[in-house]
PDB file of C-alpha atoms in Angstrom:
ATOM      1  CA  MET V 913       3.830 -31.357   9.532  1.00 84.00           C
ATOM      2  CA  GLN V 914       4.484 -33.521   6.534  1.00 88.00           C
ATOM      3  CA  GLN V 915       5.706 -37.102   6.741  1.00 91.00           C
ATOM      4  CA  ILE V 916       6.571 -39.885   4.283  1.00 91.00           C
ATOM      5  CA  LEU V 917       4.387 -42.957   4.882  1.00 91.00           C
ATOM      6  CA  THR V 918       5.574 -46.321   3.718  1.00 92.00           C
ATOM      7  CA  TYR V 919       2.870 -48.992   3.620  1.00 92.00           C
ATOM      8  CA  THR V 920       2.246 -52.408   2.105  1.00 93.00           C
ATOM      9  CA  ILE V 921      -0.854 -53.513   0.250  1.00 92.00           C
ATOM     10  CA  ILE V 922      -1.535 -57.269   0.399  1.00 92.00           C
ATOM     11  CA  PHE V 923      -3.898 -57.827  -2.498  1.00 90.00           C
ATOM     12  CA  LYS V 924      -6.255 -60.794  -1.947  1.00 90.00           C
ATOM     13  CA  ARG V 925      -9.092 -60.824  -4.470  1.00 88.00           C
ATOM     14  CA  LEU V 926     -10.865 -59.147  -7.384  1.00 88.00           C
ATOM     15  CA  GLN V 927     -14.492 -60.028  -7.750  1.00 89.00           C
ATOM     16  CA  LEU V 928     -15.604 -59.083 -11.280  1.00 86.00           C
ATOM     17  CA  THR V 929     -18.049 -60.533 -13.742  1.00 86.00           C
ATOM     18  CA  LEU V 930     -16.756 -60.724 -17.286  1.00 76.00           C
ATOM     19  CA  ASN V 931     -17.736 -62.683 -20.416  1.00 64.00           C
ATOM     20  CA  SER V 932     -14.122 -63.789 -21.072  1.00 65.00           C
ATOM     21  CA  ASP V 933     -11.299 -65.110 -19.005  1.00 69.00           C
ATOM     22  CA  ILE V 934      -8.927 -62.264 -18.713  1.00 79.00           C
ATOM     23  CA  ALA V 935      -5.935 -61.302 -16.511  1.00 84.00           C
ATOM     24  CA  PHE V 936      -5.707 -58.188 -14.384  1.00 83.00           C
ATOM     25  CA  ASN V 937      -3.225 -56.211 -12.380  1.00 83.00           C
ATOM     26  CA  ILE V 938      -3.482 -53.544  -9.783  1.00 84.00           C
ATOM     27  CA  GLU V 939      -1.709 -50.106 -10.090  1.00 86.00           C
ATOM     28  CA  ILE V 940      -1.322 -47.351  -7.579  1.00 83.00           C
ATOM     29  CA  LYS V 941       0.785 -44.140  -7.563  1.00 83.00           C
ATOM     30  CA  SER V 942       3.739 -44.246  -5.187  1.00 80.00           C
ATOM     31  CA  GLN V 943       5.194 -40.755  -4.810  1.00 71.00           C
ATOM     32  CA  ASP V 944       6.157 -39.754  -8.400  1.00 67.00           C
ATOM     33  CA  LYS V 945       5.709 -43.111 -10.058  1.00 77.00           C
ATOM     34  CA  HIS V 946       3.191 -45.925 -10.502  1.00 81.00           C
ATOM     35  CA  VAL V 947       3.734 -49.336  -8.986  1.00 82.00           C
ATOM     36  CA  SER V 948       1.893 -52.531  -9.625  1.00 80.00           C
ATOM     37  CA  LEU V 949       1.619 -56.052  -8.372  1.00 79.00           C
ATOM     38  CA  LEU V 950       4.445 -58.380  -9.485  1.00 71.00           C
ATOM     39  CA  ASN V 951       2.225 -60.671 -11.580  1.00 76.00           C
ATOM     40  CA  TYR V 952      -1.018 -60.534 -13.526  1.00 78.00           C
ATOM     41  CA  MET V 953      -3.681 -62.638 -11.983  1.00 81.00           C
ATOM     42  CA  LYS V 954      -6.944 -64.249 -12.847  1.00 80.00           C
ATOM     43  CA  ILE V 955     -10.233 -62.708 -11.853  1.00 79.00           C
ATOM     44  CA  ASN V 956     -12.301 -64.197  -9.052  1.00 79.00           C
ATOM     45  CA  HIS V 957      -9.428 -66.090  -7.399  1.00 81.00           C
ATOM     46  CA  GLN V 958      -7.839 -65.766  -3.976  1.00 82.00           C
ATOM     47  CA  TYR V 959      -4.365 -64.324  -3.901  1.00 78.00           C
ATOM     48  CA  GLU V 960      -1.827 -62.803  -1.553  1.00 86.00           C
ATOM     49  CA  GLN V 961       0.492 -60.489  -3.517  1.00 87.00           C
ATOM     50  CA  TYR V 962       2.418 -57.683  -1.975  1.00 89.00           C
ATOM     51  CA  MET V 963       3.237 -54.173  -3.188  1.00 87.00           C
ATOM     52  CA  GLU V 964       5.087 -51.534  -1.161  1.00 91.00           C
ATOM     53  CA  VAL V 965       3.922 -47.929  -1.611  1.00 90.00           C
ATOM     54  CA  LYS V 966       5.028 -44.480  -0.431  1.00 90.00           C
ATOM     55  CA  CYS V 967       3.075 -41.276  -0.110  1.00 90.00           C
ATOM     56  CA  VAL V 968       3.269 -37.958   1.680  1.00 92.00           C
ATOM     57  CA  VAL V 969       0.784 -37.470   4.553  1.00 92.00           C
ATOM     58  CA  THR V 970       0.104 -34.230   6.565  1.00 92.00           C
ATOM     59  CA  LYS V 971      -0.487 -34.031  10.273  1.00 92.00           C
ATOM     60  CA  VAL V 972      -2.143 -30.986  11.750  1.00 93.00           C
ATOM     61  CA  ASN V 973      -2.997 -30.575  15.477  1.00 90.00           C
ATOM     62  CA  LEU V 974      -2.153 -34.241  16.230  1.00 90.00           C
ATOM     63  CA  LYS V 975      -4.512 -35.482  13.411  1.00 93.00           C
ATOM     64  CA  TYR V 976      -3.727 -36.672   9.908  1.00 94.00           C
ATOM     65  CA  GLU V 977      -5.561 -34.897   7.107  1.00 94.00           C
ATOM     66  CA  GLU V 978      -7.533 -36.880   4.572  1.00 94.00           C
ATOM     67  CA  LYS V 979      -5.335 -38.753   2.088  1.00 93.00           C
ATOM     68  CA  ILE V 980      -7.297 -40.558  -0.651  1.00 93.00           C
ATOM     69  CA  ARG V 981      -5.511 -43.364  -2.450  1.00 92.00           C
ATOM     70  CA  LYS V 982      -6.734 -44.921  -5.678  1.00 90.00           C
ATOM     71  CA  LEU V 983      -6.233 -48.482  -6.785  1.00 88.00           C
ATOM     72  CA  ASN V 984      -6.663 -48.891 -10.555  1.00 89.00           C
ATOM     73  CA  VAL V 985      -7.779 -52.269 -11.910  1.00 89.00           C
ATOM     74  CA  VAL V 986      -5.940 -52.842 -15.180  1.00 88.00           C
ATOM     75  CA  LEU V 987      -7.216 -55.644 -17.476  1.00 86.00           C
ATOM     76  CA  SER V 988      -5.122 -57.304 -20.145  1.00 82.00           C
ATOM     77  CA  ASP V 989      -5.733 -59.908 -22.735  1.00 77.00           C
ATOM     78  CA  GLY V 990      -2.046 -60.231 -23.570  1.00 76.00           C
ATOM     79  CA  LYS V 991      -2.254 -57.659 -26.381  1.00 79.00           C
ATOM     80  CA  SER V 992      -3.820 -54.587 -24.901  1.00 82.00           C
ATOM     81  CA  LYS V 993      -4.570 -53.049 -21.560  1.00 84.00           C
ATOM     82  CA  ARG V 994      -7.535 -51.048 -20.246  1.00 86.00           C
ATOM     83  CA  ILE V 995      -8.690 -49.768 -16.849  1.00 87.00           C
ATOM     84  CA  ALA V 996     -11.764 -51.523 -15.572  1.00 86.00           C
ATOM     85  CA  GLY V 997     -12.425 -49.224 -12.664  1.00 90.00           C
ATOM     86  CA  PHE V 998     -10.738 -48.149  -9.408  1.00 92.00           C
ATOM     87  CA  ALA V 999     -11.185 -48.387  -5.727  1.00 92.00           C
ATOM     88  CA  LYS V1000     -10.643 -45.392  -3.384  1.00 93.00           C
ATOM     89  CA  PHE V1001      -9.721 -45.468   0.290  1.00 94.00           C
ATOM     90  CA  ASP V1002      -8.571 -42.916   2.795  1.00 95.00           C
ATOM     91  CA  ILE V1003      -5.333 -43.965   4.416  1.00 93.00           C
ATOM     92  CA  SER V1004      -5.609 -41.327   7.186  1.00 94.00           C
ATOM     93  CA  VAL V1005      -8.340 -43.432   8.873  1.00 94.00           C
ATOM     94  CA  ALA V1006      -5.883 -46.157   9.895  1.00 94.00           C
ATOM     95  CA  LEU V1007      -3.298 -43.538  10.888  1.00 94.00           C
ATOM     96  CA  ASN V1008      -5.657 -41.631  13.081  1.00 94.00           C
ATOM     97  CA  LEU V1009      -6.861 -44.835  14.715  1.00 94.00           C
ATOM     98  CA  ASN V1010      -3.230 -45.807  15.249  1.00 93.00           C
ATOM     99  CA  MET V1011      -3.861 -49.046  13.351  1.00 92.00           C
ATOM    100  CA  ARG V1012      -0.899 -50.963  11.986  1.00 93.00           C
ATOM    101  CA  GLN V1013      -3.142 -53.158   9.912  1.00 94.00           C
ATOM    102  CA  LYS V1014      -6.595 -52.658   8.289  1.00 94.00           C
ATOM    103  CA  GLU V1015      -8.747 -54.935   6.137  1.00 95.00           C
ATOM    104  CA  TYR V1016     -10.589 -53.480   3.126  1.00 95.00           C
ATOM    105  CA  SER V1017     -13.355 -54.691   0.838  1.00 95.00           C
ATOM    106  CA  ILE V1018     -14.229 -51.852  -1.563  1.00 94.00           C
ATOM    107  CA  ASN V1019     -16.599 -51.636  -4.508  1.00 94.00           C
ATOM    108  CA  LEU V1020     -15.048 -50.502  -7.824  1.00 92.00           C
ATOM    109  CA  ILE V1021     -15.954 -47.075  -9.287  1.00 93.00           C
ATOM    110  CA  GLN V1022     -16.474 -46.586 -13.037  1.00 92.00           C
ATOM    111  CA  CYS V1023     -16.648 -50.341 -13.552  1.00 89.00           C
ATOM    112  CA  PRO V1024     -18.992 -52.048 -16.005  1.00 86.00           C
ATOM    113  CA  ASP V1025     -19.833 -54.502 -13.248  1.00 88.00           C
ATOM    114  CA  THR V1026     -21.616 -52.485 -10.568  1.00 89.00           C
ATOM    115  CA  LYS V1027     -21.118 -55.324  -8.098  1.00 91.00           C
ATOM    116  CA  ALA V1028     -17.399 -55.662  -8.640  1.00 91.00           C
ATOM    117  CA  PHE V1029     -15.150 -55.225  -5.564  1.00 93.00           C
ATOM    118  CA  VAL V1030     -11.548 -55.755  -4.388  1.00 92.00           C
ATOM    119  CA  GLU V1031     -10.235 -57.122  -1.130  1.00 93.00           C
ATOM    120  CA  PHE V1032      -6.870 -56.308   0.328  1.00 93.00           C
ATOM    121  CA  THR V1033      -4.994 -55.716   3.615  1.00 94.00           C
ATOM    122  CA  LEU V1034      -3.213 -52.451   4.464  1.00 94.00           C
ATOM    123  CA  LEU V1035      -0.016 -52.722   6.565  1.00 94.00           C
ATOM    124  CA  ILE V1036       1.538 -49.497   7.981  1.00 94.00           C
ATOM    125  CA  ASN V1037       5.294 -49.918   7.832  1.00 93.00           C
ATOM    126  CA  SER V1038       6.915 -46.579   8.804  1.00 90.00           C
ATOM    127  CA  LEU V1039       6.512 -42.777   9.044  1.00 88.00           C
ATOM    128  CA  ASP V1040       9.478 -40.543   8.348  1.00 88.00           C
ATOM    129  CA  PHE V1041       9.721 -36.787   8.646  1.00 82.00           C
ATOM    130  CA  LEU V1042       9.802 -34.873   5.414  1.00 76.00           C
ATOM    131  CA  TYR V1043      12.072 -31.851   5.645  1.00 64.00           C
ATOM    132  CA  SER V1044      12.173 -28.885   3.342  1.00 58.00           C
ATOM    133  CA  ASN V1045      15.338 -26.778   2.757  1.00 57.00           C
ATOM    134  CA  ASN V1046      13.869 -24.190   5.165  1.00 60.00           C
ATOM    135  CA  ASP V1047      13.338 -26.945   7.813  1.00 53.00           C
ATOM    136  CA  ILE V1048      16.850 -28.190   7.380  1.00 48.00           C
ATOM    137  CA  ASP V1049      18.249 -24.628   7.590  1.00 56.00           C
ATOM    138  CA  SER V1050      16.069 -24.065  10.693  1.00 59.00           C
ATOM    139  CA  MET V1051      17.188 -27.337  12.318  1.00 55.00           C
ATOM    140  CA  THR V1052      20.814 -26.609  11.391  1.00 57.00           C
ATOM    141  CA  SER V1053      20.443 -23.182  13.001  1.00 64.00           C
ATOM    142  CA  LYS V1054      18.865 -24.639  16.090  1.00 64.00           C
ATOM    143  CA  ALA V1055      21.502 -27.331  16.281  1.00 57.00           C
ATOM    144  CA  LEU V1056      24.253 -24.647  16.007  1.00 59.00           C
ATOM    145  CA  SER V1057      22.447 -22.542  18.625  1.00 65.00           C
ATOM    146  CA  GLN V1058      22.153 -25.595  20.926  1.00 68.00           C
ATOM    147  CA  ASN V1059      25.863 -26.337  20.359  1.00 64.00           C
ATOM    148  CA  GLU V1060      26.703 -22.719  21.136  1.00 65.00           C
ATOM    149  CA  SER V1061      24.463 -22.890  24.189  1.00 75.00           C
ATOM    150  CA  GLU V1062      26.217 -26.102  25.277  1.00 79.00           C
ATOM    151  CA  GLU V1063      29.625 -24.483  24.767  1.00 78.00           C
ATOM    152  CA  ILE V1064      28.510 -21.424  26.816  1.00 82.00           C
ATOM    153  CA  LYS V1065      27.244 -23.742  29.550  1.00 81.00           C
ATOM    154  CA  LYS V1066      30.459 -25.587  29.484  1.00 83.00           C
ATOM    155  CA  LEU V1067      32.501 -22.413  29.634  1.00 83.00           C
ATOM    156  CA  LYS V1068      30.337 -21.107  32.553  1.00 84.00           C
ATOM    157  CA  LEU V1069      30.869 -24.340  34.431  1.00 85.00           C
ATOM    158  CA  GLU V1070      34.618 -24.230  33.798  1.00 84.00           C
ATOM    159  CA  ASN V1071      34.615 -20.595  34.976  1.00 84.00           C
ATOM    160  CA  VAL V1072      32.790 -21.551  38.172  1.00 84.00           C
ATOM    161  CA  GLN V1073      35.338 -24.417  38.705  1.00 86.00           C
ATOM    162  CA  LEU V1074      38.211 -22.010  38.164  1.00 85.00           C
ATOM    163  CA  LYS V1075      36.750 -19.552  40.647  1.00 86.00           C
ATOM    164  CA  ASP V1076      36.381 -22.334  43.220  1.00 85.00           C
ATOM    165  CA  GLU V1077      39.991 -23.381  42.608  1.00 85.00           C
ATOM    166  CA  LEU V1078      41.145 -19.788  42.969  1.00 84.00           C
ATOM    167  CA  ILE V1079      39.298 -19.339  46.297  1.00 86.00           C
ATOM    168  CA  LYS V1080      40.793 -22.581  47.557  1.00 85.00           C
ATOM    169  CA  LEU V1081      44.313 -21.457  46.474  1.00 84.00           C
ATOM    170  CA  LYS V1082      43.801 -18.136  48.211  1.00 84.00           C
ATOM    171  CA  GLN V1083      42.716 -19.975  51.369  1.00 83.00           C
ATOM    172  CA  ASP V1084      45.735 -22.282  51.149  1.00 82.00           C
ATOM    173  CA  LEU V1085      48.002 -19.250  50.678  1.00 81.00           C
ATOM    174  CA  GLN V1086      46.512 -17.537  53.744  1.00 82.00           C
ATOM    175  CA  ILE V1087      47.158 -20.722  55.738  1.00 82.00           C
ATOM    176  CA  VAL V1088      50.788 -20.924  54.490  1.00 80.00           C
ATOM    177  CA  GLU V1089      51.312 -17.239  55.279  1.00 81.00           C
ATOM    178  CA  ALA V1090      49.938 -17.701  58.810  1.00 79.00           C
ATOM    179  CA  GLN V1091      52.195 -20.742  59.348  1.00 80.00           C
ATOM    180  CA  TYR V1092      55.155 -18.715  58.000  1.00 80.00           C
ATOM    181  CA  GLN V1093      54.499 -15.809  60.376  1.00 83.00           C
ATOM    182  CA  PHE V1094      54.059 -18.218  63.328  1.00 81.00           C
ATOM    183  CA  GLN V1095      57.307 -20.024  62.481  1.00 82.00           C
ATOM    184  CA  GLY V1096      59.032 -16.668  62.103  1.00 80.00           C
ATOM    185  CA  ARG V1097      57.892 -15.578  65.535  1.00 82.00           C
ATOM    186  CA  GLN V1098      59.075 -18.920  66.973  1.00 82.00           C
ATOM    187  CA  TYR V1099      62.441 -18.437  65.295  1.00 82.00           C
ATOM    188  CA  GLN V1100      62.736 -14.920  66.797  1.00 84.00           C
ATOM    189  CA  GLN V1101      61.887 -16.265  70.179  1.00 84.00           C
ATOM    190  CA  LEU V1102      64.472 -19.053  69.927  1.00 84.00           C
ATOM    191  CA  GLN V1103      67.071 -16.587  68.683  1.00 84.00           C
ATOM    192  CA  LYS V1104      66.316 -14.301  71.640  1.00 84.00           C
ATOM    193  CA  GLN V1105      66.567 -17.255  74.100  1.00 84.00           C
ATOM    194  CA  LEU V1106      69.836 -18.268  72.466  1.00 85.00           C
ATOM    195  CA  GLU V1107      71.237 -14.758  72.862  1.00 84.00           C
ATOM    196  CA  GLU V1108      70.108 -14.683  76.529  1.00 84.00           C
ATOM    197  CA  ARG V1109      71.654 -18.039  77.201  1.00 84.00           C
ATOM    198  CA  THR V1110      74.858 -16.900  75.452  1.00 83.00           C
ATOM    199  CA  ILE V1111      75.042 -13.857  77.840  1.00 85.00           C
ATOM    200  CA  GLU V1112      74.329 -16.106  80.840  1.00 82.00           C
ATOM    201  CA  ASN V1113      77.034 -18.465  79.716  1.00 83.00           C
ATOM    202  CA  ASN V1114      79.526 -15.602  79.351  1.00 83.00           C
ATOM    203  CA  ASP V1115      78.644 -14.401  82.860  1.00 82.00           C
ATOM    204  CA  LEU V1116      79.156 -17.871  84.216  1.00 83.00           C
ATOM    205  CA  GLN V1117      82.450 -18.167  82.454  1.00 83.00           C
ATOM    206  CA  TYR V1118      83.565 -14.788  83.974  1.00 84.00           C
ATOM    207  CA  LYS V1119      82.464 -15.867  87.440  1.00 82.00           C
ATOM    208  CA  VAL V1120      84.288 -19.218  87.098  1.00 80.00           C
ATOM    209  CA  GLN V1121      87.408 -17.393  86.056  1.00 84.00           C
ATOM    210  CA  GLN V1122      87.153 -15.048  89.043  1.00 84.00           C
ATOM    211  CA  LEU V1123      86.710 -18.044  91.333  1.00 83.00           C
ATOM    212  CA  CYS V1124      89.715 -19.672  89.769  1.00 84.00           C
ATOM    213  CA  ASN V1125      91.818 -16.476  90.309  1.00 84.00           C
ATOM    214  CA  LEU V1126      90.613 -16.238  93.876  1.00 83.00           C
ATOM    215  CA  ASN V1127      91.397 -19.812  94.509  1.00 84.00           C
ATOM    216  CA  SER V1128      94.894 -19.227  93.184  1.00 82.00           C
ATOM    217  CA  VAL V1129      95.396 -16.282  95.569  1.00 81.00           C
ATOM    218  CA  CYS V1130      94.110 -18.312  98.494  1.00 84.00           C
ATOM    219  CA  ILE V1131      96.466 -21.142  97.682  1.00 85.00           C
ATOM    220  CA  GLU V1132      99.394 -18.725  97.569  1.00 83.00           C
ATOM    221  CA  LYS V1133      98.407 -17.180 100.883  1.00 82.00           C
ATOM    222  CA  ILE V1134      98.041 -20.631 102.435  1.00 84.00           C
ATOM    223  CA  LYS V1135     101.500 -21.526 101.218  1.00 82.00           C
ATOM    224  CA  TYR V1136     102.911 -18.263 102.550  1.00 82.00           C
ATOM    225  CA  TYR V1137     101.276 -18.692 105.971  1.00 82.00           C
ATOM    226  CA  GLU V1138     102.411 -22.374 106.143  1.00 78.00           C
ATOM    227  CA  LYS V1139     105.960 -21.270 105.339  1.00 79.00           C
ATOM    228  CA  LEU V1140     105.788 -18.470 107.888  1.00 80.00           C
ATOM    229  CA  HIS V1141     104.512 -20.797 110.481  1.00 77.00           C
ATOM    230  CA  SER V1142     107.206 -23.367 109.707  1.00 77.00           C
ATOM    231  CA  ASN V1143     109.916 -20.720 110.115  1.00 76.00           C
ATOM    232  CA  GLN V1144     108.533 -19.560 113.458  1.00 77.00           C
ATOM    233  CA  THR V1145     108.496 -23.130 114.741  1.00 76.00           C
ATOM    234  CA  GLN V1146     112.047 -23.795 113.812  1.00 78.00           C
ATOM    235  CA  SER V1147     113.078 -20.588 115.472  1.00 75.00           C
ATOM    236  CA  GLN V1148     111.498 -21.506 118.741  1.00 73.00           C
ATOM    237  CA  LYS V1149     113.145 -24.910 118.723  1.00 71.00           C
ATOM    238  CA  GLN V1150     116.562 -23.399 118.309  1.00 69.00           C
ATOM    239  CA  LYS V1151     116.146 -21.184 121.423  1.00 60.00           C
TER     240      LYS V1151
END
């Protein structure tokens, strides 16, 4: 897995023995271009100048592979420039030790002064993933696949919810049908009772009418017998 590492070099000192007072700068390659310190400095002085650098590092089996970086010491007398040596360091050491900061004091290589060295501090700023077109296509495909999977899960969940609602509706319908049948039976029973009571009422009305007729007959008979009795009584008195 490749990553883009952004780090800062805090340059502190160049120890170099020269016959003349001359200025220097530090250069390092950052991705596809060279970067250098902001200002030229004097040799054998203490400094604290910053330069931000980027490079690509590779991580395999949880370990960063060796990544050699080279600091070039560039001398200048104001008219011309020349490289007076370089310092090499492996930036993977700090990464594998999970160090955010590391101090360096490194002897210069290919320098006329065999005792020359540089001092600087390395600060790890950030690590960002480096994606190729294939990686982007793969991630896009995975993202689409995940989205499809999420859509399928969502549809399945909605389907389960619809099935549950359908089962509930069927149960409610069964309850309504049972209530309808029960109320229908009650209605039939009430209608039958009403019919029976209507028949009973008609019978009672008929019986009442018969009693009324019988009462009328009785009254007429009583009147007849009373009249007959009255006539007989008057007849006896006359004799």
